[in-house]
mmCIF file of C-alpha atoms and ligand atoms in Angstrom:
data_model
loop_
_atom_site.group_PDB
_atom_site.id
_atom_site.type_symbol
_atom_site.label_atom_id
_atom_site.label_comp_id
_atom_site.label_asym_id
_atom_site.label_seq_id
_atom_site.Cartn_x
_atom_site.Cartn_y
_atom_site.Cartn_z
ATOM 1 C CA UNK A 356 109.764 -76.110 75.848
ATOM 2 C CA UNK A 357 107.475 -73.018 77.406
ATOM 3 C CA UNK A 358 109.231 -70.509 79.241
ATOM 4 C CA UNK A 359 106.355 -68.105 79.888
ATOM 5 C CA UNK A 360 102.637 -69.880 79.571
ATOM 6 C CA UNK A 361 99.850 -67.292 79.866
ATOM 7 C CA UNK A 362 96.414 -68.219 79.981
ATOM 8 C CA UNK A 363 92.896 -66.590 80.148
ATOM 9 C CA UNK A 364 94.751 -63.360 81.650
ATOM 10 C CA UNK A 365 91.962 -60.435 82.538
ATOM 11 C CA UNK A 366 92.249 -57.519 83.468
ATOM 12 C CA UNK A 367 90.040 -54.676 84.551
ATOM 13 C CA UNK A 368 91.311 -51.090 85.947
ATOM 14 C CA UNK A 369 87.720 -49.594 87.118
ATOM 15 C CA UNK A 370 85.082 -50.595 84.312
ATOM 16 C CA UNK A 371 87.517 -50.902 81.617
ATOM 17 C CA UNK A 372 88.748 -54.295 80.485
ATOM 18 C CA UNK A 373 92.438 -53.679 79.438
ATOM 19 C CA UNK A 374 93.033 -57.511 78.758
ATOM 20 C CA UNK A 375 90.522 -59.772 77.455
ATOM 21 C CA UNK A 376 91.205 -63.533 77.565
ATOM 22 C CA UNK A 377 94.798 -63.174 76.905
ATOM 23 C CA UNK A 378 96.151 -66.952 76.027
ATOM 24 C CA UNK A 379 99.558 -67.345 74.880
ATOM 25 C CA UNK A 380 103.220 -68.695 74.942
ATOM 26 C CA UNK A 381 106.412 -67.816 74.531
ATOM 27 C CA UNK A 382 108.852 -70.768 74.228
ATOM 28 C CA UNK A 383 112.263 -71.154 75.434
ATOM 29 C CA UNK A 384 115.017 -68.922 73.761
ATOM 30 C CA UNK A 385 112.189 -67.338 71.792
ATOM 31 C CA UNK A 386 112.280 -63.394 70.965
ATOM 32 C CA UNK A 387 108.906 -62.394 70.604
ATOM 33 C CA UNK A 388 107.292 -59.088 70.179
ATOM 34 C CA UNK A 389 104.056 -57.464 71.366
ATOM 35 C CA UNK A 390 102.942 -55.042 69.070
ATOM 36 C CA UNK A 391 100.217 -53.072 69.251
ATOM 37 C CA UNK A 392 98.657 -49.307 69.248
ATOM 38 C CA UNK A 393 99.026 -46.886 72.290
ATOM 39 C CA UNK A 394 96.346 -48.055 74.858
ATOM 40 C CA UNK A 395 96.505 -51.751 73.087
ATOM 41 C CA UNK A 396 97.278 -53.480 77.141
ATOM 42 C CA UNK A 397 101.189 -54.391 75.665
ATOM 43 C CA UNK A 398 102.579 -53.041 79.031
ATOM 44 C CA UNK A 399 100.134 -54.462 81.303
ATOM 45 C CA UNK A 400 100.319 -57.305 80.298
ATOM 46 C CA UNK A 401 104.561 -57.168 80.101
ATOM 47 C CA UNK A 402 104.067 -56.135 83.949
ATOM 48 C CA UNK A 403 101.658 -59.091 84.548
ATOM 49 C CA UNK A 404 104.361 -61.698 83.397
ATOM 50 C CA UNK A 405 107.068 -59.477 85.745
ATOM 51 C CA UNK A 406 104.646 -59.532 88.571
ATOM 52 C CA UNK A 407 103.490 -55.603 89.014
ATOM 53 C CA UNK A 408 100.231 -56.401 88.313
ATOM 54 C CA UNK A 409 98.485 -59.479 89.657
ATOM 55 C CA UNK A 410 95.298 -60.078 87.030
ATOM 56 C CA UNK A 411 92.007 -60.602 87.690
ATOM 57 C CA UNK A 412 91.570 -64.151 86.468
ATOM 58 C CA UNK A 413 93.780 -66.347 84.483
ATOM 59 C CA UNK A 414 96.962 -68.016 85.241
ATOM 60 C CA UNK A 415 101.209 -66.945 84.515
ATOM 61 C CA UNK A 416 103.627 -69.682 84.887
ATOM 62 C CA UNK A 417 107.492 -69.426 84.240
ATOM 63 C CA UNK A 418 108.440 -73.083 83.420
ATOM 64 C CA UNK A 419 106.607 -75.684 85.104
ATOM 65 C CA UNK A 420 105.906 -72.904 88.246
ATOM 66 C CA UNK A 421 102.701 -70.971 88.831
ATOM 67 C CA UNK A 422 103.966 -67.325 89.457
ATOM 68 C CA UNK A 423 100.507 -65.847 89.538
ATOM 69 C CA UNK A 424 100.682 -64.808 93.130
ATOM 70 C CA UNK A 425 104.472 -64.677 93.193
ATOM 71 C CA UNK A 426 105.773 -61.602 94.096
ATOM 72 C CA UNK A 427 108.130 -59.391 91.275
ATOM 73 C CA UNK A 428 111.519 -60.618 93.306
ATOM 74 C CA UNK A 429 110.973 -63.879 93.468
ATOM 75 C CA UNK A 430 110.165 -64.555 89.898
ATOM 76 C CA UNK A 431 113.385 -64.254 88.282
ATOM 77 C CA UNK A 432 112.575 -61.937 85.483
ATOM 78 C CA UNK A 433 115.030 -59.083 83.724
ATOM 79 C CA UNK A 434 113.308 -55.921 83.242
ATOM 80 C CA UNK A 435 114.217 -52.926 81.347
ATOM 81 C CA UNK A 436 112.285 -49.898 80.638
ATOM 82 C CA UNK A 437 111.586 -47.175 78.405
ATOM 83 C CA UNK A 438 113.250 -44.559 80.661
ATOM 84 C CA UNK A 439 116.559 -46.543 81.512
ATOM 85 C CA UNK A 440 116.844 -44.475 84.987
ATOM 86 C CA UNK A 441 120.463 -45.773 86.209
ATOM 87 C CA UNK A 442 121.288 -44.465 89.683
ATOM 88 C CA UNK A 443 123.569 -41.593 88.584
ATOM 89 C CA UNK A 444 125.862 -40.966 91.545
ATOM 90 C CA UNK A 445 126.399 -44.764 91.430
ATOM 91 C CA UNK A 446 129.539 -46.425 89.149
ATOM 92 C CA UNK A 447 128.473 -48.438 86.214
ATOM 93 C CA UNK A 448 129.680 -51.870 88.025
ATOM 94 C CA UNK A 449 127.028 -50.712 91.131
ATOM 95 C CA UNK A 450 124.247 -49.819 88.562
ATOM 96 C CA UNK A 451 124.404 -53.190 87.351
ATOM 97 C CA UNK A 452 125.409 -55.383 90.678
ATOM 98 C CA UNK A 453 121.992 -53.464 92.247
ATOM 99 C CA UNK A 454 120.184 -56.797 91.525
ATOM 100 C CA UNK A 455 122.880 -58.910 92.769
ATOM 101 C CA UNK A 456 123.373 -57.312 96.436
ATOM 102 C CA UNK A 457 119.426 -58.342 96.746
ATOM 103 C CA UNK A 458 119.843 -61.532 96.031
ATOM 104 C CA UNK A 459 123.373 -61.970 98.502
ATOM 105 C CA UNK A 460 125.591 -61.972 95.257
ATOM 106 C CA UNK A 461 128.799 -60.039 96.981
ATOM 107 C CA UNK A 462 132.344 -59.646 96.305
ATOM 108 C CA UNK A 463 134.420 -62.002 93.448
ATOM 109 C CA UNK A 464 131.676 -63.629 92.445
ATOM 110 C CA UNK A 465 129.769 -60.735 91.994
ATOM 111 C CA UNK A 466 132.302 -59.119 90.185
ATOM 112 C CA UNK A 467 132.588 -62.064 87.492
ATOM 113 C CA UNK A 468 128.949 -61.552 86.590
ATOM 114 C CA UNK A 469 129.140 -57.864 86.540
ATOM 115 C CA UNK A 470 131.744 -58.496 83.989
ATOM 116 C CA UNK A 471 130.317 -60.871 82.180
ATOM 117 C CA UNK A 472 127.041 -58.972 81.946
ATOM 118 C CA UNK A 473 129.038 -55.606 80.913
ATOM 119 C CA UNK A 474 131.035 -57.758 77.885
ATOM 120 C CA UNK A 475 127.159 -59.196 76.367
ATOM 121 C CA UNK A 476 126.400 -55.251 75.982
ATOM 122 C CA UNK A 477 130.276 -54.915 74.319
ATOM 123 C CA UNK A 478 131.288 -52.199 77.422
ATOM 124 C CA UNK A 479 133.886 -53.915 78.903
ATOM 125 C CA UNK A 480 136.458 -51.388 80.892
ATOM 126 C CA UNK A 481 133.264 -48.990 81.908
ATOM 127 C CA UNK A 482 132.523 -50.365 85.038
ATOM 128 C CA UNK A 483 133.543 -47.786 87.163
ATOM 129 C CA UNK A 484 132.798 -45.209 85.247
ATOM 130 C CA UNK A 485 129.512 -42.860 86.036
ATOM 131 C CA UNK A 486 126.569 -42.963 83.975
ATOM 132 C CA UNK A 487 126.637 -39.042 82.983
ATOM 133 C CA UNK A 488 130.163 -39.944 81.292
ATOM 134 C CA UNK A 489 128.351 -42.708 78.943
ATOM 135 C CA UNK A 490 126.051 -41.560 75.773
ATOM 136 C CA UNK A 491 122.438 -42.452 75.759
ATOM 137 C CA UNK A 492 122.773 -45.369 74.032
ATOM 138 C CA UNK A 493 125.826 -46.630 76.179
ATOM 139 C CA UNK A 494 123.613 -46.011 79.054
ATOM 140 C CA UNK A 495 120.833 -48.205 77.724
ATOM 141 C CA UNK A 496 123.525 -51.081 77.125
ATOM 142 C CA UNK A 497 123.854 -50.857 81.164
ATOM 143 C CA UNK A 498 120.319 -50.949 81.565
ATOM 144 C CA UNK A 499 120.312 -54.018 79.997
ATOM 145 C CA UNK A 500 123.482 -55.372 81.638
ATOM 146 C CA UNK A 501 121.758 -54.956 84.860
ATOM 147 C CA UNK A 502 118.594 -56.747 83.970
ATOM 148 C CA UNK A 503 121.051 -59.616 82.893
ATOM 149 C CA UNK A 504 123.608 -59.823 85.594
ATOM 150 C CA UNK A 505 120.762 -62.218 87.755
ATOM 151 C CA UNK A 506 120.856 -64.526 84.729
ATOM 152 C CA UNK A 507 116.729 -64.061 84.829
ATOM 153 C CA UNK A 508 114.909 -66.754 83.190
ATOM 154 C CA UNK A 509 112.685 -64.412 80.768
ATOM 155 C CA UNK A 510 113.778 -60.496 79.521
ATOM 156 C CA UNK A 511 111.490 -57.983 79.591
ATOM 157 C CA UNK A 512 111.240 -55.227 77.598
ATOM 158 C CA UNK A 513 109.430 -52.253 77.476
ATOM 159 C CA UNK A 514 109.863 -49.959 74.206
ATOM 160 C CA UNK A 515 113.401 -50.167 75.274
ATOM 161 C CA UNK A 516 114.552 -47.719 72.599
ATOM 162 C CA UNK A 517 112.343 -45.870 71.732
ATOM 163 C CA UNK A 518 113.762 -42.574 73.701
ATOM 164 C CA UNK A 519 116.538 -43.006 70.990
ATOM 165 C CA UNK A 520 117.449 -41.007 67.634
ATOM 166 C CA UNK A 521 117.305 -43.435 64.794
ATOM 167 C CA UNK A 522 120.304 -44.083 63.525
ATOM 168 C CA UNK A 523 121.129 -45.324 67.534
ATOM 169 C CA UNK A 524 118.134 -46.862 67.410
ATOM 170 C CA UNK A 525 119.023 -48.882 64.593
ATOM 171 C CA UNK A 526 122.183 -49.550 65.934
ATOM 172 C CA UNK A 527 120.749 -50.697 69.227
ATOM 173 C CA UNK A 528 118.423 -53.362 67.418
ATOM 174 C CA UNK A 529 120.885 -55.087 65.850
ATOM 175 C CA UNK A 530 122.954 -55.099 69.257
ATOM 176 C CA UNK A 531 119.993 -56.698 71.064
ATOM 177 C CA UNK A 532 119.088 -59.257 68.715
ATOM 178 C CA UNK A 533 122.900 -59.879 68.816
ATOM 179 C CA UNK A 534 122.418 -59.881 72.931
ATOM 180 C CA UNK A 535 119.464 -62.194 72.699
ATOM 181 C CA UNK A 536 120.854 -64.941 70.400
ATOM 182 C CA UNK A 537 124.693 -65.002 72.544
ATOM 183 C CA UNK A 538 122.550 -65.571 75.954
ATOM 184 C CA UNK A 539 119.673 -67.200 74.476
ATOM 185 C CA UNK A 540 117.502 -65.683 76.863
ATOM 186 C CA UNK A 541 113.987 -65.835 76.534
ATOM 187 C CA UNK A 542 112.761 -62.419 75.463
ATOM 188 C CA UNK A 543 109.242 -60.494 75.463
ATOM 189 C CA UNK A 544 110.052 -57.414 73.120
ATOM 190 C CA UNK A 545 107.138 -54.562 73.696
ATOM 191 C CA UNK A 546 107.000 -52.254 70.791
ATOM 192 C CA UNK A 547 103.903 -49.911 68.918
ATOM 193 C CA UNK A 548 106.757 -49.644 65.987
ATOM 194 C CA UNK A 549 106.161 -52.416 63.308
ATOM 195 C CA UNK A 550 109.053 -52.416 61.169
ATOM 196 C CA UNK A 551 110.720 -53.104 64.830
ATOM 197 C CA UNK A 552 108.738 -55.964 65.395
ATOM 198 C CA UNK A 553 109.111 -57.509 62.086
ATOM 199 C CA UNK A 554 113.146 -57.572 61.875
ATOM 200 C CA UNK A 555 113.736 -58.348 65.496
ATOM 201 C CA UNK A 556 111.433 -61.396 66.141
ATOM 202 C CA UNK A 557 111.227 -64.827 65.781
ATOM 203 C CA UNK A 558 107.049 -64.155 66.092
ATOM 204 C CA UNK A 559 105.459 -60.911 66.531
ATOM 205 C CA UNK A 560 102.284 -61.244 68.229
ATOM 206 C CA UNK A 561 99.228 -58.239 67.513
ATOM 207 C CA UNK A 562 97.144 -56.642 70.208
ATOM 208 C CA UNK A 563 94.360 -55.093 69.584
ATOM 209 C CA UNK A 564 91.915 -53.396 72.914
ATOM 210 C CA UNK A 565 93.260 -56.209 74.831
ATOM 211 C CA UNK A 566 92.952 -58.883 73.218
ATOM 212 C CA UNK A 567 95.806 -61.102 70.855
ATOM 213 C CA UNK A 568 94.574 -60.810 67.118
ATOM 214 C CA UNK A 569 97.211 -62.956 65.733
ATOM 215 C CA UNK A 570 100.364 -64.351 66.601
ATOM 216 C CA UNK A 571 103.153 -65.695 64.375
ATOM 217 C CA UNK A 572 106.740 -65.422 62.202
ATOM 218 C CA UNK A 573 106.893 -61.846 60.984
ATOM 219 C CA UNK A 574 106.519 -63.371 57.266
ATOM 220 C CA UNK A 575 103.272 -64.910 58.259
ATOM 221 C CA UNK A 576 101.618 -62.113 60.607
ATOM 222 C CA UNK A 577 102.851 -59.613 57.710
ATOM 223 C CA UNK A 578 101.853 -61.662 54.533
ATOM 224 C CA UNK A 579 98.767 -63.271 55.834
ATOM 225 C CA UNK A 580 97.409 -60.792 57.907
ATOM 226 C CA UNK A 581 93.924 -61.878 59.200
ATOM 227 C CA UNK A 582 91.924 -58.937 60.094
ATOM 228 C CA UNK A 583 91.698 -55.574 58.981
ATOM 229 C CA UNK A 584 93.270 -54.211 61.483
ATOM 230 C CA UNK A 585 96.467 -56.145 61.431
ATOM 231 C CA UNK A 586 96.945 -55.611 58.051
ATOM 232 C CA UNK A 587 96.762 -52.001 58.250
ATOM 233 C CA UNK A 588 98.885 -52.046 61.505
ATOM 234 C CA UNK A 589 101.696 -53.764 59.740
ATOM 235 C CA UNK A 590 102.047 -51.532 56.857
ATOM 236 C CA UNK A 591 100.045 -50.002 54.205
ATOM 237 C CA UNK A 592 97.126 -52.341 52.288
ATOM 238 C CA UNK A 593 94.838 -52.097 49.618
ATOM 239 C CA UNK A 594 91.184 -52.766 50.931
ATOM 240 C CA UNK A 595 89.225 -54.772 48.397
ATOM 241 C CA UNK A 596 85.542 -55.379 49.233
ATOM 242 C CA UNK A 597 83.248 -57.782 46.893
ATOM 243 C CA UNK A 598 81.080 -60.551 46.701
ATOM 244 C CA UNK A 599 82.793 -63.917 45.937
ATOM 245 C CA UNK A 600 81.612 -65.333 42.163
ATOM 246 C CA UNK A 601 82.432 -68.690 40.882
ATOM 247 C CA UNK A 602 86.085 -66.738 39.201
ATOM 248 C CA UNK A 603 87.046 -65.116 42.533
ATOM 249 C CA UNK A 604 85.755 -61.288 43.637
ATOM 250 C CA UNK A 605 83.371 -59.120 42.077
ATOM 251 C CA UNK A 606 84.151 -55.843 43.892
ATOM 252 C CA UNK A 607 82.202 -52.492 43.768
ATOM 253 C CA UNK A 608 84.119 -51.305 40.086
ATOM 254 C CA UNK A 609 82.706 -54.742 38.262
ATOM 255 C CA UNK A 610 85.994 -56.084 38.458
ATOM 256 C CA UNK A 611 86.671 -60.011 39.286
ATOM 257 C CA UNK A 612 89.655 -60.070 41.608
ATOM 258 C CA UNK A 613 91.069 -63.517 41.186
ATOM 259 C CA UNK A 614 92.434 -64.739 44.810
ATOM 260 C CA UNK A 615 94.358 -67.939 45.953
ATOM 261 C CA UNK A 616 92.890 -67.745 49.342
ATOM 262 C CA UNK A 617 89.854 -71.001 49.724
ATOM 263 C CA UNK A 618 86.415 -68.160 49.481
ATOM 264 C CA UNK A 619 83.645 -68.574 51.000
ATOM 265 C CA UNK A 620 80.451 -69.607 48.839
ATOM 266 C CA UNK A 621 79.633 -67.762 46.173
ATOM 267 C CA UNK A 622 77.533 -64.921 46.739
ATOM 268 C CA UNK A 623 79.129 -64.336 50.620
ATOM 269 C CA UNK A 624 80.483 -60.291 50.933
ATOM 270 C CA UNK A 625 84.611 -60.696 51.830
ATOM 271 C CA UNK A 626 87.636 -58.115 51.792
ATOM 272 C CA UNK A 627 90.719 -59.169 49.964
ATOM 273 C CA UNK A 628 93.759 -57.114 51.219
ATOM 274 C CA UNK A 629 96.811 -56.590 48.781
ATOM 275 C CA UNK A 630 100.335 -55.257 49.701
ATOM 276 C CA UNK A 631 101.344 -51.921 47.457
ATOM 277 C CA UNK A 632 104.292 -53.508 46.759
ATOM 278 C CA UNK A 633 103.078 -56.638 45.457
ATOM 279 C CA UNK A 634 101.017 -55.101 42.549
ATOM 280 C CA UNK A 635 103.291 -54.577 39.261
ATOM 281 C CA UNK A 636 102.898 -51.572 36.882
ATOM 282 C CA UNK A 637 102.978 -51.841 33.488
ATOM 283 C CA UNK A 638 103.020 -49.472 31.250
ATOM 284 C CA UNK A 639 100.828 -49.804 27.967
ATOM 285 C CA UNK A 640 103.896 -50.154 25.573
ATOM 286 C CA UNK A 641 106.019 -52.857 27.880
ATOM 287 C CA UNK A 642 103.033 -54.738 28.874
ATOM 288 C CA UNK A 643 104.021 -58.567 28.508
ATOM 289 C CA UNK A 644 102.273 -61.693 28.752
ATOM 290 C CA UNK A 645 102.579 -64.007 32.035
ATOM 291 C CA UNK A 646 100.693 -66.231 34.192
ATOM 292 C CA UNK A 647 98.944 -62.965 36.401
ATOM 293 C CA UNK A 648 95.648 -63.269 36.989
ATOM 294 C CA UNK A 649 94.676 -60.436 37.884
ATOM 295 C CA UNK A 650 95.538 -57.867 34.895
ATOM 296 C CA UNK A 651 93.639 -54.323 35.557
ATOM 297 C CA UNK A 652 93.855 -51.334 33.260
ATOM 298 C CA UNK A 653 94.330 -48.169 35.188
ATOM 299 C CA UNK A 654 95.409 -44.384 35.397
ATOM 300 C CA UNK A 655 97.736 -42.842 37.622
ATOM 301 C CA UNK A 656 96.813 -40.209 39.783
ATOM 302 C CA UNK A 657 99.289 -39.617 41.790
ATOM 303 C CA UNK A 658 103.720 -40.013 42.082
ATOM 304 C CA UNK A 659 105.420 -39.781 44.557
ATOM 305 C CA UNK A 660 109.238 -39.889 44.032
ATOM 306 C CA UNK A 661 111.188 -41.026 47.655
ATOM 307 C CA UNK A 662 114.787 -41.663 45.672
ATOM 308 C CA UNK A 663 114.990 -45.561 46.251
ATOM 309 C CA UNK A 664 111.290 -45.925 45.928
ATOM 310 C CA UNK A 665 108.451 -44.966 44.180
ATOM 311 C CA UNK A 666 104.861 -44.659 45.739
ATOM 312 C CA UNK A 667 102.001 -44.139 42.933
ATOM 313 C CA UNK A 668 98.457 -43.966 43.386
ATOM 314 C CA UNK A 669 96.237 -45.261 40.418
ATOM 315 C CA UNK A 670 92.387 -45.435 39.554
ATOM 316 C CA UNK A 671 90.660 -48.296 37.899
ATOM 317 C CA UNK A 672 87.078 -47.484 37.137
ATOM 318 C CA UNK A 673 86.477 -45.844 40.563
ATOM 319 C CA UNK A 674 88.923 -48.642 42.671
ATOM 320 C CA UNK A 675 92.227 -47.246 43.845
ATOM 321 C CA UNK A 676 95.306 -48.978 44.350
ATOM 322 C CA UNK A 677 98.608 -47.585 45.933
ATOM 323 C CA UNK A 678 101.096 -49.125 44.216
ATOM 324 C CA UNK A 679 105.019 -49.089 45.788
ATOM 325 C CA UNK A 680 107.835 -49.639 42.987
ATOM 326 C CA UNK A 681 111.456 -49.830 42.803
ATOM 327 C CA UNK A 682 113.125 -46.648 41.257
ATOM 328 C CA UNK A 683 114.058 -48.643 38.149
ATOM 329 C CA UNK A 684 112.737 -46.675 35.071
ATOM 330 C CA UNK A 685 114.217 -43.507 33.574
ATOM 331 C CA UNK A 686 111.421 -41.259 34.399
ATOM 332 C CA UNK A 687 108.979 -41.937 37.042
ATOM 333 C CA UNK A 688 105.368 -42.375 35.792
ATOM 334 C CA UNK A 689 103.243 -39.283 35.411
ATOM 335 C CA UNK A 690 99.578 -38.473 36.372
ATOM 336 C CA UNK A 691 97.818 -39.249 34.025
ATOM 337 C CA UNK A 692 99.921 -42.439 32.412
ATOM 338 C CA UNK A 693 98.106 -45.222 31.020
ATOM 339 C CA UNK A 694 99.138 -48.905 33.145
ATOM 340 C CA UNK A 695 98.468 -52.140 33.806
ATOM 341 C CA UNK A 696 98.436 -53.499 37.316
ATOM 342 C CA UNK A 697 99.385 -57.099 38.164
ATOM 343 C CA UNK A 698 99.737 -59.262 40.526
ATOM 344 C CA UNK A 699 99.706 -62.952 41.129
ATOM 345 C CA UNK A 700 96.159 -64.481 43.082
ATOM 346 C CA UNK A 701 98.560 -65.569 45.880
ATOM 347 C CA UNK A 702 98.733 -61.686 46.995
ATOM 348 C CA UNK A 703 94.631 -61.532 47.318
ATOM 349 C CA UNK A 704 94.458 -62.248 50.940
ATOM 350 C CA UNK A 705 91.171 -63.152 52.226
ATOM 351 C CA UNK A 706 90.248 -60.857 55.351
ATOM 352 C CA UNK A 707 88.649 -62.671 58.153
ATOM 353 C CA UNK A 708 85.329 -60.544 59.427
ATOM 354 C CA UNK A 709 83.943 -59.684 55.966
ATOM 355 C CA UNK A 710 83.934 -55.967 55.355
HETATM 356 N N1 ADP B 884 97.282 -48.476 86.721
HETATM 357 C C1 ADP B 884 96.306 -48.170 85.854
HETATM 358 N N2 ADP B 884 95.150 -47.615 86.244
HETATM 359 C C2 ADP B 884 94.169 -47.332 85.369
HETATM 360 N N3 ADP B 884 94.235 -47.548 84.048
HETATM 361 C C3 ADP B 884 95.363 -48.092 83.588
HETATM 362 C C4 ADP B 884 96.453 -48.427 84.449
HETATM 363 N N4 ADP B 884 97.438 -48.958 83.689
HETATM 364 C C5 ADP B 884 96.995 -48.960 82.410
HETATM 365 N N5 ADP B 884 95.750 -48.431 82.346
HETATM 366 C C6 ADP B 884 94.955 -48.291 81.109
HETATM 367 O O1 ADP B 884 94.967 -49.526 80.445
HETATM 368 C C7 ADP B 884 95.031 -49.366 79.035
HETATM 369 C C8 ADP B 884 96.213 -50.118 78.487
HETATM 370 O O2 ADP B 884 97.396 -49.534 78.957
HETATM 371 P P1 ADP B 884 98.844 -50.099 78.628
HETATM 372 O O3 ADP B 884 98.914 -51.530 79.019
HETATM 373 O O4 ADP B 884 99.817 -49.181 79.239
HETATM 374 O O5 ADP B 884 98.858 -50.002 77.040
HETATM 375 P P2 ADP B 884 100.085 -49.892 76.009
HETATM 376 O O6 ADP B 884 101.324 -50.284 76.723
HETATM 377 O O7 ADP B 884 99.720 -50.830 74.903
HETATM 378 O O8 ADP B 884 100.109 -48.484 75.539
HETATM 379 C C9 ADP B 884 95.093 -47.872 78.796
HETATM 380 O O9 ADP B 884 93.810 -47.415 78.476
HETATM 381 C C10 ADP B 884 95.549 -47.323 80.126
HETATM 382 O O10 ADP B 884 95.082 -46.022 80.315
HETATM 383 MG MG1 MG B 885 103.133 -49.227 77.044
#
């Protein structure tokens, strides 16, 4: 089932478009991210599902409703965002009942969802402490409570952590997938930080100048990028333009990239994108024999040694490939070391666009 149904969403502030066409859905229970660059529309269109912004054209329904002119207080929707802002003079239990007094929520029964909304974020006992008494993360756990207590049908939220260090950033990620799956609410997860979309989501959907490039499971959207742009927004990509031959790529070195991707006809100009860490070095004296199609001698350039990880930069006849390994060997490879590089067709993702 749908929880949130958006479709042909515009919108325009002055002569800019900040959402083009914007046709999605989020289904019930889902966690889904919306990734994107600074400026990408990710918050305006959060605050068109909440109801802050009414859009131009297109339509927003929660369930079976139309909320498109529904007012922000009658939709049912959690919110949190980036700045947390509790009230601080206020207890933790009256931070998070401030939705519930709207709504006539009073007394025991308020109480028993305060509590209940206080345990999901694992701060049972705080609620009458103060906010200045909890740690920033702590405080963000009661920003959350509070956009929970209603028991809202979707969650919103907006680069919820990224005002945090790391490490309690990293903590607070596993905590709100945690959150998400024990309430099983449905949850719209605004981020510009990929590795944060990829391990929190169930799909991870890419905007780019207001418009959805691609939406899917963060295996898909990361292995089978289909643009340019969403490959290099998920992570670092070789860039191979050609012309497609009857064995797979000619690109600009002479080269035949061999790709498992269904090419255009022969002749057609295409970009094939390959992961750095899907390409394999070998070096000249451990080179083996196996079923890799695409075998290219080349010289490293550059090494760059990150103690887990390995990133090395190699030349083949004028192509260069970044190359990520494991830190597996001895000695890292030199500049100047004589390799193979391999990897299987299957990694030569055809680019949608052309070059
Ligand atoms: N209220 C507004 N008035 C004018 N321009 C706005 C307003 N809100 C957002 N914008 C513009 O819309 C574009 C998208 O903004 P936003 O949705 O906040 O992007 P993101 O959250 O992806 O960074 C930006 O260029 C921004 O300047
Ligand atoms: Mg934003």
């Amino acid at each position: 089932m749908t929880a949130v149904d958006v479709s042909a969403v515009a919108k325009s502030y002055g002569k800019i478009e900040v959402l083009s066409d914007i046709t999605t859905h989020f289904a019930e229970g889902s966690f889904t991210s919306l990734l994107g660059p600074s400026g990408s529309g990710k918050t305006t269109l959060l605050r068109i599902i909440a109801g802050f912004v009414i859009p131009d054209r297109g339509q927003v329904m929660l369930g079976s409703r139309d909320v498109t002119q529904v007012p922000v207080w009658a939709r049912n929707i959690g919110m949190v965002f980036q700045s947390y802002a509790l009230f601080p003079h206020m207890s933790i239990a009256d931070n998070v009942a401030f939705g519930l007094a709207r709504r006539g929520i009073k007394g025991a029964e308020a109480r028993r969802e305060i509590d209940r909304a206080l345990e999901l974020v694992r701060l049972p006992g705080f609620a009458d402490r103060k906010p200045k008494q909890l740690s920033g993360g702590q405080q963000q756990r009661v920003a959350l409570a509070r956009a929970i207590v209603t028991r809202p049908s979707v969650l919103l939220l907006d680069e919820p952590l990224s005002a945090l260090d790391r490490r309690l950033r990293q903590e607070m990620q596993v905590e709100l997938v945690r959150i998400q799956r024990e309430s099983g609410l449905t949850t719209i997860f605004v981020t510009h930080d990929q590795e944060e979309a990829l391990t929190l989501s169930d799909k991870v959907a890419i905007l780019d100048r207001g418009r959805i490039v691609q939406i899917g499971a963060p295996t898909e959207v990361y292995e089978r990028p289909r643009t340019r742009f969403a490959a290099e927004f998920l992570g670092d990509t070789n860039f191979l333009d050609g012309t497609v031959t009857p064995d797979g790529v000619r690109i600009a070195n002479g080269m035949t990239i061999a790709s498992a991707a269904a090419l255009p006809p022969v002749g057609d100009a295409v970009t094939l994108a390959v992961r750095p860490e899907k390409i394999e070095i070998e070096t000249a004296d451990a080179g083996r024999a196996d079923d890799r199609a695409n075998r290219i001698p080349a010289t490293i350039t550059t090494s760059v040694y990150a103690g887990t990880a390995l990133t090395y930069e190699a030349e083949a006849a004028g192509q260069r490939f970044k190359v990520f390994a494991q830190n597996r060997d001895a000695r890292p490879l030199a500049p100047g070391a004589a390799v193979t590089l391999s990897w299987s067709p299957a990694h030569s993702v055809l680019l949608q666009g052309g070059p």
